[in-house]
Coordinates of C-alpha atoms in Angstrom, one line a residue:
M1291 CA -98.8 208.3 -81.6
N1292 CA -95.4 207.1 -82.7
D1293 CA -96.3 205.4 -86.0
L1294 CA -93.6 207.4 -87.7
R1295 CA -90.2 207.9 -86.1
L1296 CA -88.1 209.8 -88.6
V1297 CA -84.4 210.6 -88.3
D1298 CA -82.3 212.7 -90.7
G1299 CA -79.6 210.8 -92.6
I1300 CA -77.5 213.5 -94.0
G1301 CA -74.4 213.2 -91.7
P1302 CA -72.4 210.6 -93.8
F1303 CA -72.6 213.0 -96.8
F1304 CA -70.7 215.7 -94.9
V1305 CA -67.7 213.6 -93.9
P1306 CA -65.8 214.2 -97.3
V1307 CA -66.4 217.9 -97.1
K1308 CA -63.3 219.8 -95.9
R1309 CA -64.6 223.4 -95.7
R1310 CA -64.3 224.7 -92.2
R1311 CA -67.8 226.4 -91.9
L1312 CA -70.7 224.4 -93.3
N1313 CA -74.3 224.9 -94.1
W1314 CA -76.0 221.9 -92.3
S1315 CA -79.4 222.5 -93.8
K1316 CA -79.1 219.7 -96.4
I1317 CA -76.6 217.5 -98.2
P1318 CA -73.8 219.6 -99.7
F1319 CA -74.2 218.2 -103.2
H1320 CA -72.0 220.9 -104.7
D1321 CA -69.0 219.6 -102.6
L1322 CA -69.5 215.9 -103.5
P1323 CA -67.4 214.4 -106.3
T1324 CA -68.9 212.6 -109.3
G1325 CA -67.5 210.5 -112.1
D1326 CA -64.1 208.9 -112.3
G1327 CA -62.1 209.0 -109.1
S1328 CA -65.1 209.4 -106.8
E1329 CA -65.5 205.7 -106.0
L1330 CA -63.7 205.7 -102.6
V1331 CA -65.7 208.7 -101.4
W1332 CA -69.0 207.1 -102.2
E1333 CA -67.9 203.8 -100.7
R1334 CA -67.1 205.7 -97.5
I1335 CA -70.5 207.4 -97.6
G1336 CA -72.2 204.0 -98.0
E1337 CA -70.3 202.4 -95.1
D1338 CA -71.0 205.3 -92.8
L1339 CA -74.7 205.4 -93.8
A1340 CA -74.9 201.6 -93.1
S1341 CA -73.4 202.2 -89.7
F1342 CA -75.8 205.1 -89.1
A1343 CA -78.8 203.0 -90.1
T1344 CA -77.8 200.1 -87.8
A1345 CA -77.5 202.5 -84.9
V1346 CA -80.7 204.4 -85.4
V1347 CA -82.8 201.2 -85.9
A1348 CA -81.4 199.9 -82.6
A1349 CA -82.3 203.3 -81.0
G1350 CA -86.0 202.9 -82.2
F1351 CA -86.3 204.9 -85.4
N1352 CA -88.2 203.3 -88.3
A1353 CA -87.8 206.0 -91.0
I1354 CA -85.1 208.2 -92.5
T1355 CA -85.0 211.4 -94.5
L1356 CA -82.5 212.1 -97.3
D1357 CA -82.0 215.1 -99.6
D1358 CA -83.4 215.7 -102.2
V1359 CA -85.7 215.2 -105.1
A1360 CA -84.1 217.7 -107.5
H1361 CA -80.6 216.2 -107.3
V1362 CA -81.7 212.7 -108.2
T1363 CA -84.4 213.3 -110.8
G1364 CA -83.4 213.9 -114.5
H1365 CA -85.2 216.0 -117.1
S1366 CA -84.4 216.6 -120.8
W1367 CA -84.3 220.4 -120.2
Y1368 CA -81.2 220.3 -117.9
E1369 CA -77.8 221.4 -119.2
D1370 CA -75.5 218.5 -120.1
A1371 CA -73.2 218.9 -117.1
V1372 CA -76.2 219.2 -114.7
A1373 CA -77.9 216.2 -116.2
D1374 CA -74.7 214.2 -115.9
R1375 CA -74.4 215.0 -112.2
I1376 CA -78.0 214.2 -111.6
G1377 CA -77.6 210.9 -113.3
F1378 CA -74.6 210.0 -111.2
F1379 CA -76.4 211.0 -107.9
A1380 CA -79.5 209.1 -108.9
E1381 CA -77.5 205.9 -109.5
R1382 CA -75.8 206.2 -106.1
F1383 CA -78.9 207.0 -104.2
R1384 CA -80.8 204.0 -105.7
G1385 CA -78.2 201.8 -104.1
L1386 CA -78.3 203.6 -100.8
I1387 CA -82.1 203.6 -100.6
A1388 CA -82.2 199.9 -101.4
M1389 CA -79.7 199.3 -98.6
L1390 CA -81.8 201.4 -96.1
R1391 CA -84.9 199.5 -97.0
R1392 CA -83.2 196.2 -96.4
M1393 CA -82.2 197.4 -93.0
G1394 CA -85.8 198.1 -92.0
L1395 CA -86.1 201.9 -92.6
R1396 CA -88.8 203.6 -94.5
V1397 CA -87.3 206.3 -96.7
F1398 CA -88.6 209.9 -97.3
M1399 CA -86.9 212.4 -99.6
T1400 CA -87.0 216.2 -99.0
S1401 CA -87.9 218.6 -101.7
D1402 CA -87.5 222.4 -102.0
V1403 CA -90.3 224.2 -103.8
V1404 CA -88.9 224.9 -106.4
T1405 CA -85.4 224.0 -107.5
L1406 CA -84.0 225.0 -111.0
S1407 CA -80.8 225.1 -112.9
P1408 CA -79.8 228.3 -114.7
G1409 CA -80.7 226.9 -118.1
V1410 CA -84.2 225.7 -117.0
A1411 CA -84.9 229.0 -115.3
R1412 CA -84.2 230.8 -118.5
K1413 CA -86.3 228.3 -120.5
L1414 CA -89.3 228.8 -118.1
G1415 CA -88.9 232.5 -118.0
P1416 CA -90.7 234.5 -115.3
S1417 CA -93.9 232.5 -115.4
R1418 CA -94.8 231.2 -112.0
G1419 CA -97.3 228.7 -113.6
A1420 CA -94.5 227.3 -115.7
R1421 CA -92.3 226.8 -112.7
R1422 CA -95.1 225.0 -110.9
A1423 CA -95.7 222.7 -113.9
F1424 CA -92.0 221.9 -114.1
Y1425 CA -92.0 221.0 -110.4
L1426 CA -95.0 218.7 -110.8
D1427 CA -93.3 217.0 -113.8
I1428 CA -90.1 216.4 -111.7
L1429 CA -92.2 215.0 -108.9
R1430 CA -94.0 212.5 -111.2
R1431 CA -90.6 211.4 -112.6
F1432 CA -89.2 211.0 -109.2
F1433 CA -92.1 208.8 -108.0
G1434 CA -91.5 206.7 -111.1
D1435 CA -87.7 206.5 -110.7
F1436 CA -87.8 205.7 -107.0
P1437 CA -90.6 203.3 -106.1
D1438 CA -89.0 202.4 -102.8
V1439 CA -89.3 206.0 -101.4
E1440 CA -92.5 206.3 -99.3
G1441 CA -93.0 210.0 -99.6
V1442 CA -91.6 213.5 -99.9
I1443 CA -91.1 216.2 -97.3
L1444 CA -91.8 219.6 -98.8
R1445 CA -89.9 222.7 -97.7
I1446 CA -91.8 225.8 -98.9
G1447 CA -90.7 228.5 -96.5
E1448 CA -86.9 228.3 -96.8
S1449 CA -84.5 228.1 -99.8
D1450 CA -80.8 227.4 -100.3
G1451 CA -78.4 229.6 -98.3
L1452 CA -76.2 232.2 -99.8
D1453 CA -73.2 229.9 -99.5
V1454 CA -74.7 227.2 -101.8
H1455 CA -73.0 227.4 -105.2
D1456 CA -74.8 224.5 -106.8
E1457 CA -76.0 224.5 -110.4
L1458 CA -79.4 223.4 -108.9
R1459 CA -80.6 226.2 -106.6
S1460 CA -83.9 226.4 -104.8
E1461 CA -86.0 229.6 -104.6
L1462 CA -88.9 230.8 -102.5
H1463 CA -91.6 230.1 -105.0
L1464 CA -94.8 230.2 -102.9
R1465 CA -95.7 233.6 -101.5
S1466 CA -99.1 233.3 -99.9
A1467 CA -101.3 230.8 -98.2
A1468 CA -103.8 230.8 -101.0
E1469 CA -101.1 230.1 -103.5
A1470 CA -99.6 227.3 -101.3
N1471 CA -103.1 225.8 -101.0
R1472 CA -103.5 225.6 -104.8
F1473 CA -100.1 224.1 -105.1
L1474 CA -100.9 221.4 -102.6
K1475 CA -104.1 220.6 -104.4
D1476 CA -102.0 220.1 -107.5
V1477 CA -99.3 218.0 -105.7
L1478 CA -101.6 215.7 -103.7
P1479 CA -103.3 213.9 -106.7
V1480 CA -99.8 213.2 -108.1
A1481 CA -98.8 211.6 -104.7
R1482 CA -102.1 209.8 -104.4
E1483 CA -101.8 208.3 -107.8
A1484 CA -98.3 207.0 -107.0
G1485 CA -99.4 205.8 -103.5
R1486 CA -97.0 208.2 -101.7
T1487 CA -97.2 210.5 -98.8
V1488 CA -96.7 214.3 -98.8
V1489 CA -95.3 215.8 -95.6
L1490 CA -95.4 219.6 -95.5
R1491 CA -93.1 221.5 -93.2
T1492 CA -94.6 224.7 -91.8
W1493 CA -91.2 226.3 -91.0
T1494 CA -90.6 229.6 -92.8
V1495 CA -87.9 232.3 -92.5
G1496 CA -90.5 235.1 -92.5
A1497 CA -90.5 235.9 -96.3
H1498 CA -93.6 237.0 -98.2
R1499 CA -97.1 236.7 -96.8
L1500 CA -96.6 233.0 -96.2
G1501 CA -93.8 233.9 -93.8
D1502 CA -95.9 233.7 -90.6
L1503 CA -97.1 230.1 -91.4
I1504 CA -95.3 228.7 -88.4
W1505 CA -97.3 230.6 -85.8
R1506 CA -100.3 232.3 -87.4
M1507 CA -103.4 230.1 -87.4
G1508 CA -105.1 232.2 -90.0
T1509 CA -102.3 231.5 -92.5
L1510 CA -102.3 227.8 -91.7
E1511 CA -106.1 227.6 -92.1
K1512 CA -106.0 229.1 -95.6
L1513 CA -103.1 226.8 -96.6
V1514 CA -104.9 223.5 -95.5
A1515 CA -108.5 224.6 -96.6
G1516 CA -110.2 221.7 -98.4
I1517 CA -107.3 219.3 -97.8
D1518 CA -108.4 216.2 -95.9
E1519 CA -106.8 213.0 -96.9
D1520 CA -104.6 210.2 -95.7
H1521 CA -101.7 211.0 -98.0
F1522 CA -101.0 214.4 -96.3
I1523 CA -99.1 215.1 -93.0
L1524 CA -98.2 218.5 -91.5
S1525 CA -94.7 218.7 -89.9
M1526 CA -94.3 221.4 -87.3
K1527 CA -91.6 222.7 -85.0
P1528 CA -92.7 222.8 -81.3
G1529 CA -92.6 226.6 -80.8
D1530 CA -93.3 229.8 -82.8
S1531 CA -89.7 230.2 -83.7
D1532 CA -86.7 228.0 -84.5
F1533 CA -85.3 225.3 -82.1
F1534 CA -84.8 227.4 -79.0
R1535 CA -85.6 227.0 -75.4
Y1536 CA -88.2 229.2 -73.6
L1537 CA -90.8 228.7 -76.3
P1538 CA -94.3 227.5 -75.3
L1539 CA -96.0 224.9 -77.5
N1540 CA -97.2 226.1 -80.8
D1541 CA -101.1 226.5 -80.8
S1542 CA -101.3 225.0 -84.3
F1543 CA -100.9 221.5 -82.8
R1544 CA -104.3 221.8 -81.1
R1545 CA -106.0 223.9 -83.7
F1546 CA -105.1 221.8 -86.8
G1547 CA -107.1 218.6 -86.7
G1548 CA -105.4 216.7 -89.4
R1549 CA -102.4 214.3 -89.3
K1550 CA -99.2 215.9 -88.0
I1551 CA -95.8 215.1 -86.7
L1552 CA -93.6 217.0 -84.2
E1553 CA -90.1 218.1 -85.2
L1554 CA -87.4 218.0 -82.5
Q1555 CA -83.8 218.8 -82.8
A1556 CA -81.4 216.5 -80.8
R1557 CA -78.3 218.3 -82.1
P1558 CA -79.2 221.8 -80.9
E1559 CA -77.7 224.1 -83.6
Y1560 CA -77.8 227.2 -81.4
E1561 CA -76.3 225.4 -78.4
G1562 CA -73.0 224.0 -79.7
A1563 CA -74.5 221.3 -82.1
G1564 CA -73.3 218.4 -79.8
E1565 CA -70.0 220.0 -78.9
L1566 CA -71.4 221.3 -75.6
P1567 CA -73.1 218.8 -73.3
T1568 CA -76.6 220.1 -73.9
F1569 CA -79.4 217.9 -72.6
L1570 CA -82.9 218.5 -74.0
G1571 CA -84.9 215.8 -72.3
Y1572 CA -86.7 218.2 -69.9
E1573 CA -87.6 220.5 -72.8
Y1574 CA -89.0 217.5 -74.7
E1575 CA -90.9 216.4 -71.6
G1576 CA -92.6 219.8 -71.3
Y1577 CA -93.8 219.5 -75.0
R1578 CA -94.9 215.9 -74.5
N1579 CA -97.0 216.9 -71.5
A1580 CA -98.5 219.9 -73.4
L1581 CA -99.4 217.7 -76.3
R1582 CA -101.5 215.3 -74.3
G1583 CA -105.0 215.1 -75.8
V1584 CA -103.9 216.4 -79.2
E1585 CA -105.5 214.4 -81.9
N1586 CA -103.8 212.8 -85.0
L1587 CA -100.3 213.3 -83.8
V1588 CA -98.8 210.4 -85.8
G1589 CA -95.1 210.6 -85.1
L1590 CA -91.8 212.4 -84.5
S1591 CA -89.1 213.8 -86.8
V1592 CA -85.9 214.0 -84.8
W1593 CA -83.0 216.0 -86.3
C1594 CA -79.7 214.5 -85.3
Q1595 CA -77.4 216.3 -87.8
T1596 CA -79.5 218.9 -89.7
G1597 CA -79.5 222.6 -88.9
G1598 CA -77.2 225.6 -88.6
W1599 CA -74.3 227.3 -90.4
H1600 CA -71.3 226.6 -88.3
R1601 CA -68.0 224.7 -87.9
F1602 CA -69.1 222.1 -85.3
R1603 CA -68.6 218.7 -86.9
R1604 CA -69.5 215.9 -84.5
M1605 CA -71.4 213.2 -86.3
S1606 CA -74.2 211.4 -84.7
F1607 CA -74.8 207.6 -84.6
F1608 CA -71.6 206.7 -86.6
G1609 CA -67.9 207.2 -86.5
K1610 CA -66.8 208.5 -83.1
G1611 CA -70.4 209.5 -82.5
S1612 CA -71.9 212.4 -80.6
P1613 CA -73.0 211.2 -77.2
W1614 CA -75.1 214.1 -76.1
V1615 CA -77.0 214.3 -79.3
E1616 CA -77.6 210.5 -79.3
L1617 CA -78.8 210.7 -75.7
N1618 CA -81.2 213.5 -76.7
A1619 CA -82.6 211.4 -79.6
K1620 CA -83.1 208.3 -77.5
V1621 CA -84.8 210.2 -74.7
A1622 CA -87.1 211.8 -77.2
L1623 CA -88.3 208.5 -78.5
A1624 CA -88.7 207.0 -75.0
L1625 CA -90.7 210.0 -73.8
F1626 CA -93.2 209.8 -76.7
E1627 CA -93.6 206.0 -76.6
G1628 CA -95.3 206.0 -73.3
N1629 CA -95.9 208.0 -70.1
R1630 CA -92.5 207.7 -68.5
E1631 CA -90.7 210.7 -67.0
V1632 CA -87.2 211.9 -68.0
D1633 CA -85.7 211.0 -64.6
E1634 CA -87.0 207.4 -64.9
I1635 CA -85.6 207.1 -68.5
L1636 CA -82.2 208.4 -67.3
A1637 CA -82.1 206.1 -64.3
D1638 CA -82.9 203.1 -66.6
E1639 CA -79.8 204.1 -68.6
G1640 CA -77.6 204.2 -65.5
L1641 CA -77.4 208.0 -65.6
P1642 CA -77.9 210.2 -62.5
P1643 CA -81.0 212.5 -63.0
S1644 CA -79.6 215.1 -60.6
F1645 CA -76.6 215.7 -62.8
F1646 CA -78.8 216.3 -65.9
R1647 CA -81.2 218.6 -64.0
K1648 CA -78.2 220.7 -63.1
L1649 CA -77.0 220.6 -66.7
H1650 CA -80.5 221.6 -67.9
L1651 CA -80.5 224.6 -65.5
A1652 CA -77.0 225.6 -66.4
I1653 CA -77.9 226.0 -70.1
R1654 CA -81.1 227.8 -69.4
E1655 CA -79.6 230.2 -66.9
G1656 CA -76.0 230.5 -68.1
Y1657 CA -76.2 230.1 -71.9
Y1658 CA -79.4 232.1 -72.4
L1659 CA -80.3 235.4 -70.7
P1660 CA -83.6 234.4 -69.1
T1661 CA -84.9 237.9 -68.5
F1662 CA -84.7 238.5 -72.3
A1663 CA -85.5 234.9 -73.4
R1664 CA -88.9 235.0 -71.7
Q1665 CA -90.0 238.1 -73.7
R1666 CA -92.2 237.5 -76.6
I1667 CA -91.2 240.0 -79.3
F1668 CA -92.3 240.0 -83.0
F1669 CA -90.8 241.8 -86.0
R1670 CA -92.8 241.6 -89.2
R1671 CA -93.7 237.9 -89.6
V1672 CA -91.1 236.4 -87.3
R1673 CA -90.7 236.0 -83.6
I1674 CA -87.4 237.5 -82.4
P1675 CA -85.3 234.6 -81.2
P1676 CA -84.8 234.3 -77.4
L1677 CA -81.0 234.1 -78.0
L1678 CA -79.3 237.0 -79.6
H1679 CA -75.8 237.1 -78.1
V1680 CA -74.8 233.7 -79.5
Y1681 CA -75.2 233.2 -83.3
W1682 CA -74.5 229.5 -84.1
D1683 CA -70.7 229.2 -83.3
T1684 CA -70.0 232.8 -82.4
I1685 CA -70.3 234.7 -79.1
F1686 CA -70.8 238.5 -79.5
M1687 CA -69.3 241.1 -77.3
I1688 CA -69.9 244.1 -79.6
A1689 CA -71.5 247.5 -79.0
P1690 CA -74.6 247.0 -81.2
V1691 CA -75.6 243.8 -79.2
R1692 CA -74.9 245.6 -75.9
K1693 CA -77.2 248.4 -77.0
L1694 CA -79.9 246.0 -78.0
M1695 CA -79.6 244.0 -74.7
R1696 CA -79.8 247.1 -72.6
F1697 CA -82.9 248.3 -74.6
F1698 CA -84.7 245.0 -74.1
V1699 CA -83.7 244.3 -70.5
E1700 CA -84.3 246.7 -67.7
E1701 CA -83.7 244.3 -64.8
R1702 CA -80.0 244.5 -65.2
E1703 CA -79.0 243.8 -61.5
E1704 CA -81.2 240.7 -61.6
V1705 CA -79.4 239.4 -64.7
L1706 CA -76.0 240.0 -63.2
A1707 CA -77.0 238.3 -59.9
R1708 CA -78.0 235.1 -61.7
A1709 CA -74.4 234.6 -62.9
A1710 CA -73.2 233.6 -59.4
G1711 CA -75.7 230.7 -59.3
V1712 CA -74.6 229.5 -62.7
E1713 CA -71.0 229.5 -61.6
K1714 CA -71.8 227.3 -58.6
L1715 CA -73.8 224.9 -60.8
L1716 CA -70.9 224.5 -63.2
D1717 CA -68.4 223.8 -60.3
E1718 CA -70.8 221.0 -59.2
L1719 CA -71.2 219.6 -62.7
V1720 CA -67.4 219.5 -63.2
A1721 CA -66.9 217.8 -59.8
E1722 CA -69.7 215.2 -60.6
S1723 CA -68.7 214.6 -64.3
D1724 CA -66.4 211.7 -63.4
S1725 CA -69.4 209.7 -62.2
V1726 CA -71.2 210.1 -65.5
P1727 CA -70.3 207.8 -68.4
L1728 CA -70.0 210.7 -70.9
P1729 CA -67.0 212.8 -71.9
C1730 CA -65.8 214.8 -68.9
E1731 CA -64.0 217.2 -71.1
D1732 CA -67.3 218.4 -72.7
V1733 CA -68.4 219.6 -69.2
E1734 CA -65.1 221.5 -68.8
F1735 CA -65.7 223.1 -72.3
L1736 CA -69.2 224.1 -71.1
R1737 CA -67.7 225.7 -68.0
D1738 CA -65.2 227.7 -70.0
T1739 CA -67.7 228.7 -72.6
L1740 CA -70.3 229.8 -70.1
A1741 CA -67.6 231.8 -68.3
I1742 CA -67.1 233.8 -71.5
I1743 CA -70.9 234.3 -71.8
A1744 CA -70.9 235.5 -68.1
L1745 CA -68.3 238.1 -69.1
A1746 CA -70.5 239.1 -72.1
R1747 CA -73.4 239.5 -69.6
R1748 CA -71.3 241.9 -67.5
Y1749 CA -70.4 243.8 -70.7
Y1750 CA -74.0 244.1 -71.7
F1751 CA -75.5 245.1 -68.4
G1752 CA -72.7 246.3 -66.1
S1753 CA -70.6 249.5 -66.1
F1754 CA -68.3 249.8 -69.1
S1755 CA -64.6 250.3 -68.1
P1756 CA -61.1 249.8 -69.5
G1757 CA -60.6 247.2 -66.8
L1758 CA -63.5 245.1 -68.0
V1759 CA -62.2 245.3 -71.6
A1760 CA -58.8 244.1 -70.4
E1761 CA -60.4 241.3 -68.4
I1762 CA -62.4 240.2 -71.5
E1763 CA -59.3 240.2 -73.7
R1764 CA -57.4 238.1 -71.1
A1765 CA -60.2 235.6 -70.9
K1766 CA -60.5 235.4 -74.6
K1767 CA -56.8 234.6 -74.9
A1768 CA -57.0 232.0 -72.2
Y1769 CA -60.0 230.4 -73.9
K1770 CA -58.1 230.1 -77.2
K1771 CA -55.1 228.6 -75.4
R1772 CA -57.2 226.0 -73.6
W1773 CA -59.1 225.1 -76.7
P1774 CA -56.6 225.7 -79.5
R1775 CA -57.5 225.8 -83.2
G1776 CA -56.6 222.6 -85.0
G1777 CA -57.4 220.4 -82.1
E1778 CA -60.2 217.9 -81.9
R1779 CA -62.3 220.4 -80.0
I1780 CA -64.0 223.0 -82.2
R1781 CA -64.4 226.1 -80.0
Y1782 CA -66.7 229.1 -80.2
R1783 CA -65.5 232.2 -82.0
I1784 CA -65.5 235.3 -79.8
R1785 CA -66.1 238.5 -81.6
T1786 CA -65.2 241.7 -79.7
D1787 CA -65.6 245.3 -80.7
F1788 CA -66.1 247.9 -78.0
A1789 CA -66.2 250.9 -80.3
P1790 CA -69.4 252.9 -79.4
T1791 CA -72.3 252.5 -81.9
R1792 CA -73.8 255.6 -83.3
L1793 CA -77.3 254.2 -82.7
K1794 CA -78.9 256.4 -79.9
R1795 CA -81.2 254.9 -77.3
R1796 CA -83.9 257.5 -78.2
T1797 CA -83.8 256.3 -81.9
L1798 CA -83.9 252.7 -80.8
S1799 CA -86.8 253.3 -78.4
W1800 CA -88.8 255.1 -81.1
G1801 CA -88.0 252.6 -83.8
G1802 CA -88.8 249.7 -81.5
R1803 CA -92.2 251.0 -80.7
V1804 CA -93.0 251.2 -84.4
I1805 CA -91.5 248.0 -85.8
L1806 CA -91.7 245.6 -82.9
R1807 CA -94.7 244.2 -81.1
K1808 CA -95.2 242.0 -78.0
R1809 CA -98.1 239.9 -79.3
Q1810 CA -98.7 237.8 -82.3
A1811 CA -101.6 239.8 -83.7
Y1812 CA -100.7 242.4 -86.3
R1813 CA -101.4 246.1 -85.5
F1814 CA -102.6 248.8 -87.8
I1815 CA -99.0 250.1 -88.1
D1816 CA -97.9 246.7 -89.2
Y1817 CA -100.4 246.6 -92.1
A1818 CA -99.8 250.2 -93.0
F1819 CA -96.0 250.3 -92.8
V1820 CA -94.0 247.4 -91.2
L1821 CA -95.3 244.7 -93.6
T1822 CA -95.3 246.9 -96.6
L1823 CA -93.3 250.1 -96.9
L1824 CA -90.6 249.0 -94.5
G1825 CA -89.4 246.4 -97.1
F1826 CA -89.1 249.1 -99.7
C1827 CA -87.1 251.3 -97.3
Y1828 CA -84.8 248.4 -96.4
R1829 CA -84.1 247.6 -100.1
F1830 CA -83.3 251.2 -100.9
F1831 CA -81.0 251.4 -97.9
A1832 CA -79.3 248.2 -98.9
R1833 CA -78.6 249.6 -102.3
V1834 CA -77.3 252.9 -101.1
K1835 CA -75.2 251.4 -98.2
P1836 CA -74.6 247.7 -98.9
D1837 CA -71.9 247.4 -96.3
A1838 CA -73.8 248.9 -93.4
L1839 CA -74.9 245.5 -92.1
P1840 CA -72.3 243.1 -90.7
E1841 CA -71.0 240.6 -93.2
F1842 CA -72.1 237.6 -91.1
V1843 CA -75.7 238.9 -91.2
R1844 CA -75.7 239.6 -94.9
E1845 CA -74.0 236.4 -96.0
S1846 CA -75.0 233.6 -93.7
A1847 CA -77.9 231.3 -94.2
M1848 CA -80.4 233.1 -96.5
G1849 CA -79.2 236.5 -95.5
V1850 CA -81.2 239.2 -93.8
D1851 CA -82.9 240.2 -97.1
S1852 CA -85.4 237.4 -96.7
L1853 CA -86.9 239.0 -93.7
F1854 CA -88.0 242.0 -95.9
E1855 CA -89.6 240.1 -98.8

């Protein structure tokens, strides 16, 4: 199964970037210096990437992904300044790729479909065919310029975030499965002629008719119709949403018979990105067991740095390292190389399985709200994430989230009762952490963070009172004092706003019945309104009241607008 063991190599490119909050979805090219005076930065990147490569090869990886085709491939249509930057990046990446190949790693390059500069966008005009032809031209040039790169990894369902201010910006070009199928049939001959592999990621953010590709088999079948060749691999996340717990295995793994790889995230972007001691081995084991008997599973793609829009900055496999992330990655490889169980793998590493079982349970029970997380709820083309009260590096104790949680969860006493069990688990973990050769302080940070989430749970499901507000404010102040800004530890932000929301439960209940569903299959109301007219209604509302939605929703990642495309 494990012919291809991919790891993302973007971490060293973030070290020079000093902004506090970062988009970790790909290399921040717009923050990297070029030209005179940049030599020391690129020397440091090369040294860190060499250290990273040494460590991941020792861990068992045999391939690496870098970003991206557009930033290293020149074209005569680019503006002079853009062309100069591309030329600089191309020169640096040739050296880095040659180094990685010497160290025994196969190299793959990611590619957003499509990426344009302002000047090229104006030259191409609105023609979708012209944009596609330009992309194919860039791809041919890339294959010619970088003969040591084994293949490209296509990202078709997500584009650059709103915080990316690069001259080269990606856009969501493909809008339907049929259009994506035609595109693939144009791309694959180019790759075949060059002797390269095309890896297509099925991840989407829910935009356009292609937005349900990650979970809807009908969409996937249309996309891959007539495509059956050795130069093509499908890359899929394990569940029907992003990298969360509580998600069963995606049916597409069994129903798509072609070559495929499983994506896993060792640096869980929604669980502290390595800052918290999050262990994912038992989650991986569940997926490994569910994948038994699946044909043509040819490898893994393990994310050790990619993902999220947050301030957590621990780097994996170089520098000071990120021990929990590195452990997750090594356990993932060990699990899929044979039939060993997680407890056996941990014991072989000199780690007590009982400690990690408790850690696993503490995250599932204390970080998530299990009664909500187990619900399967869909909105338009996306599954509602099983984690709403934590958004990357922020914990929310605000009235709208309280209203939503009380709407979705009726078993409130059960939710509150679970907190006592989590507190006992955390006390045991802190007491046992001295016997584990991993940072004890991380376990203390987990205890303090889950204590804040326990208070959030009481705010969501208990009785509201001035005394509870005062308790939350005291706990928030103590958390900030224990984990001060400016220290080595990057803490969670805690957003509190107890002012009542004007949204009435009756309105929420009526609206929920219309726009939400508890099964994947679309209903008549979805075809008639939710997938069509609701988008027009949202865009009208957004023009009339642009500030109605919170800033963090409007301006992080791709923004909420993408859900209504």
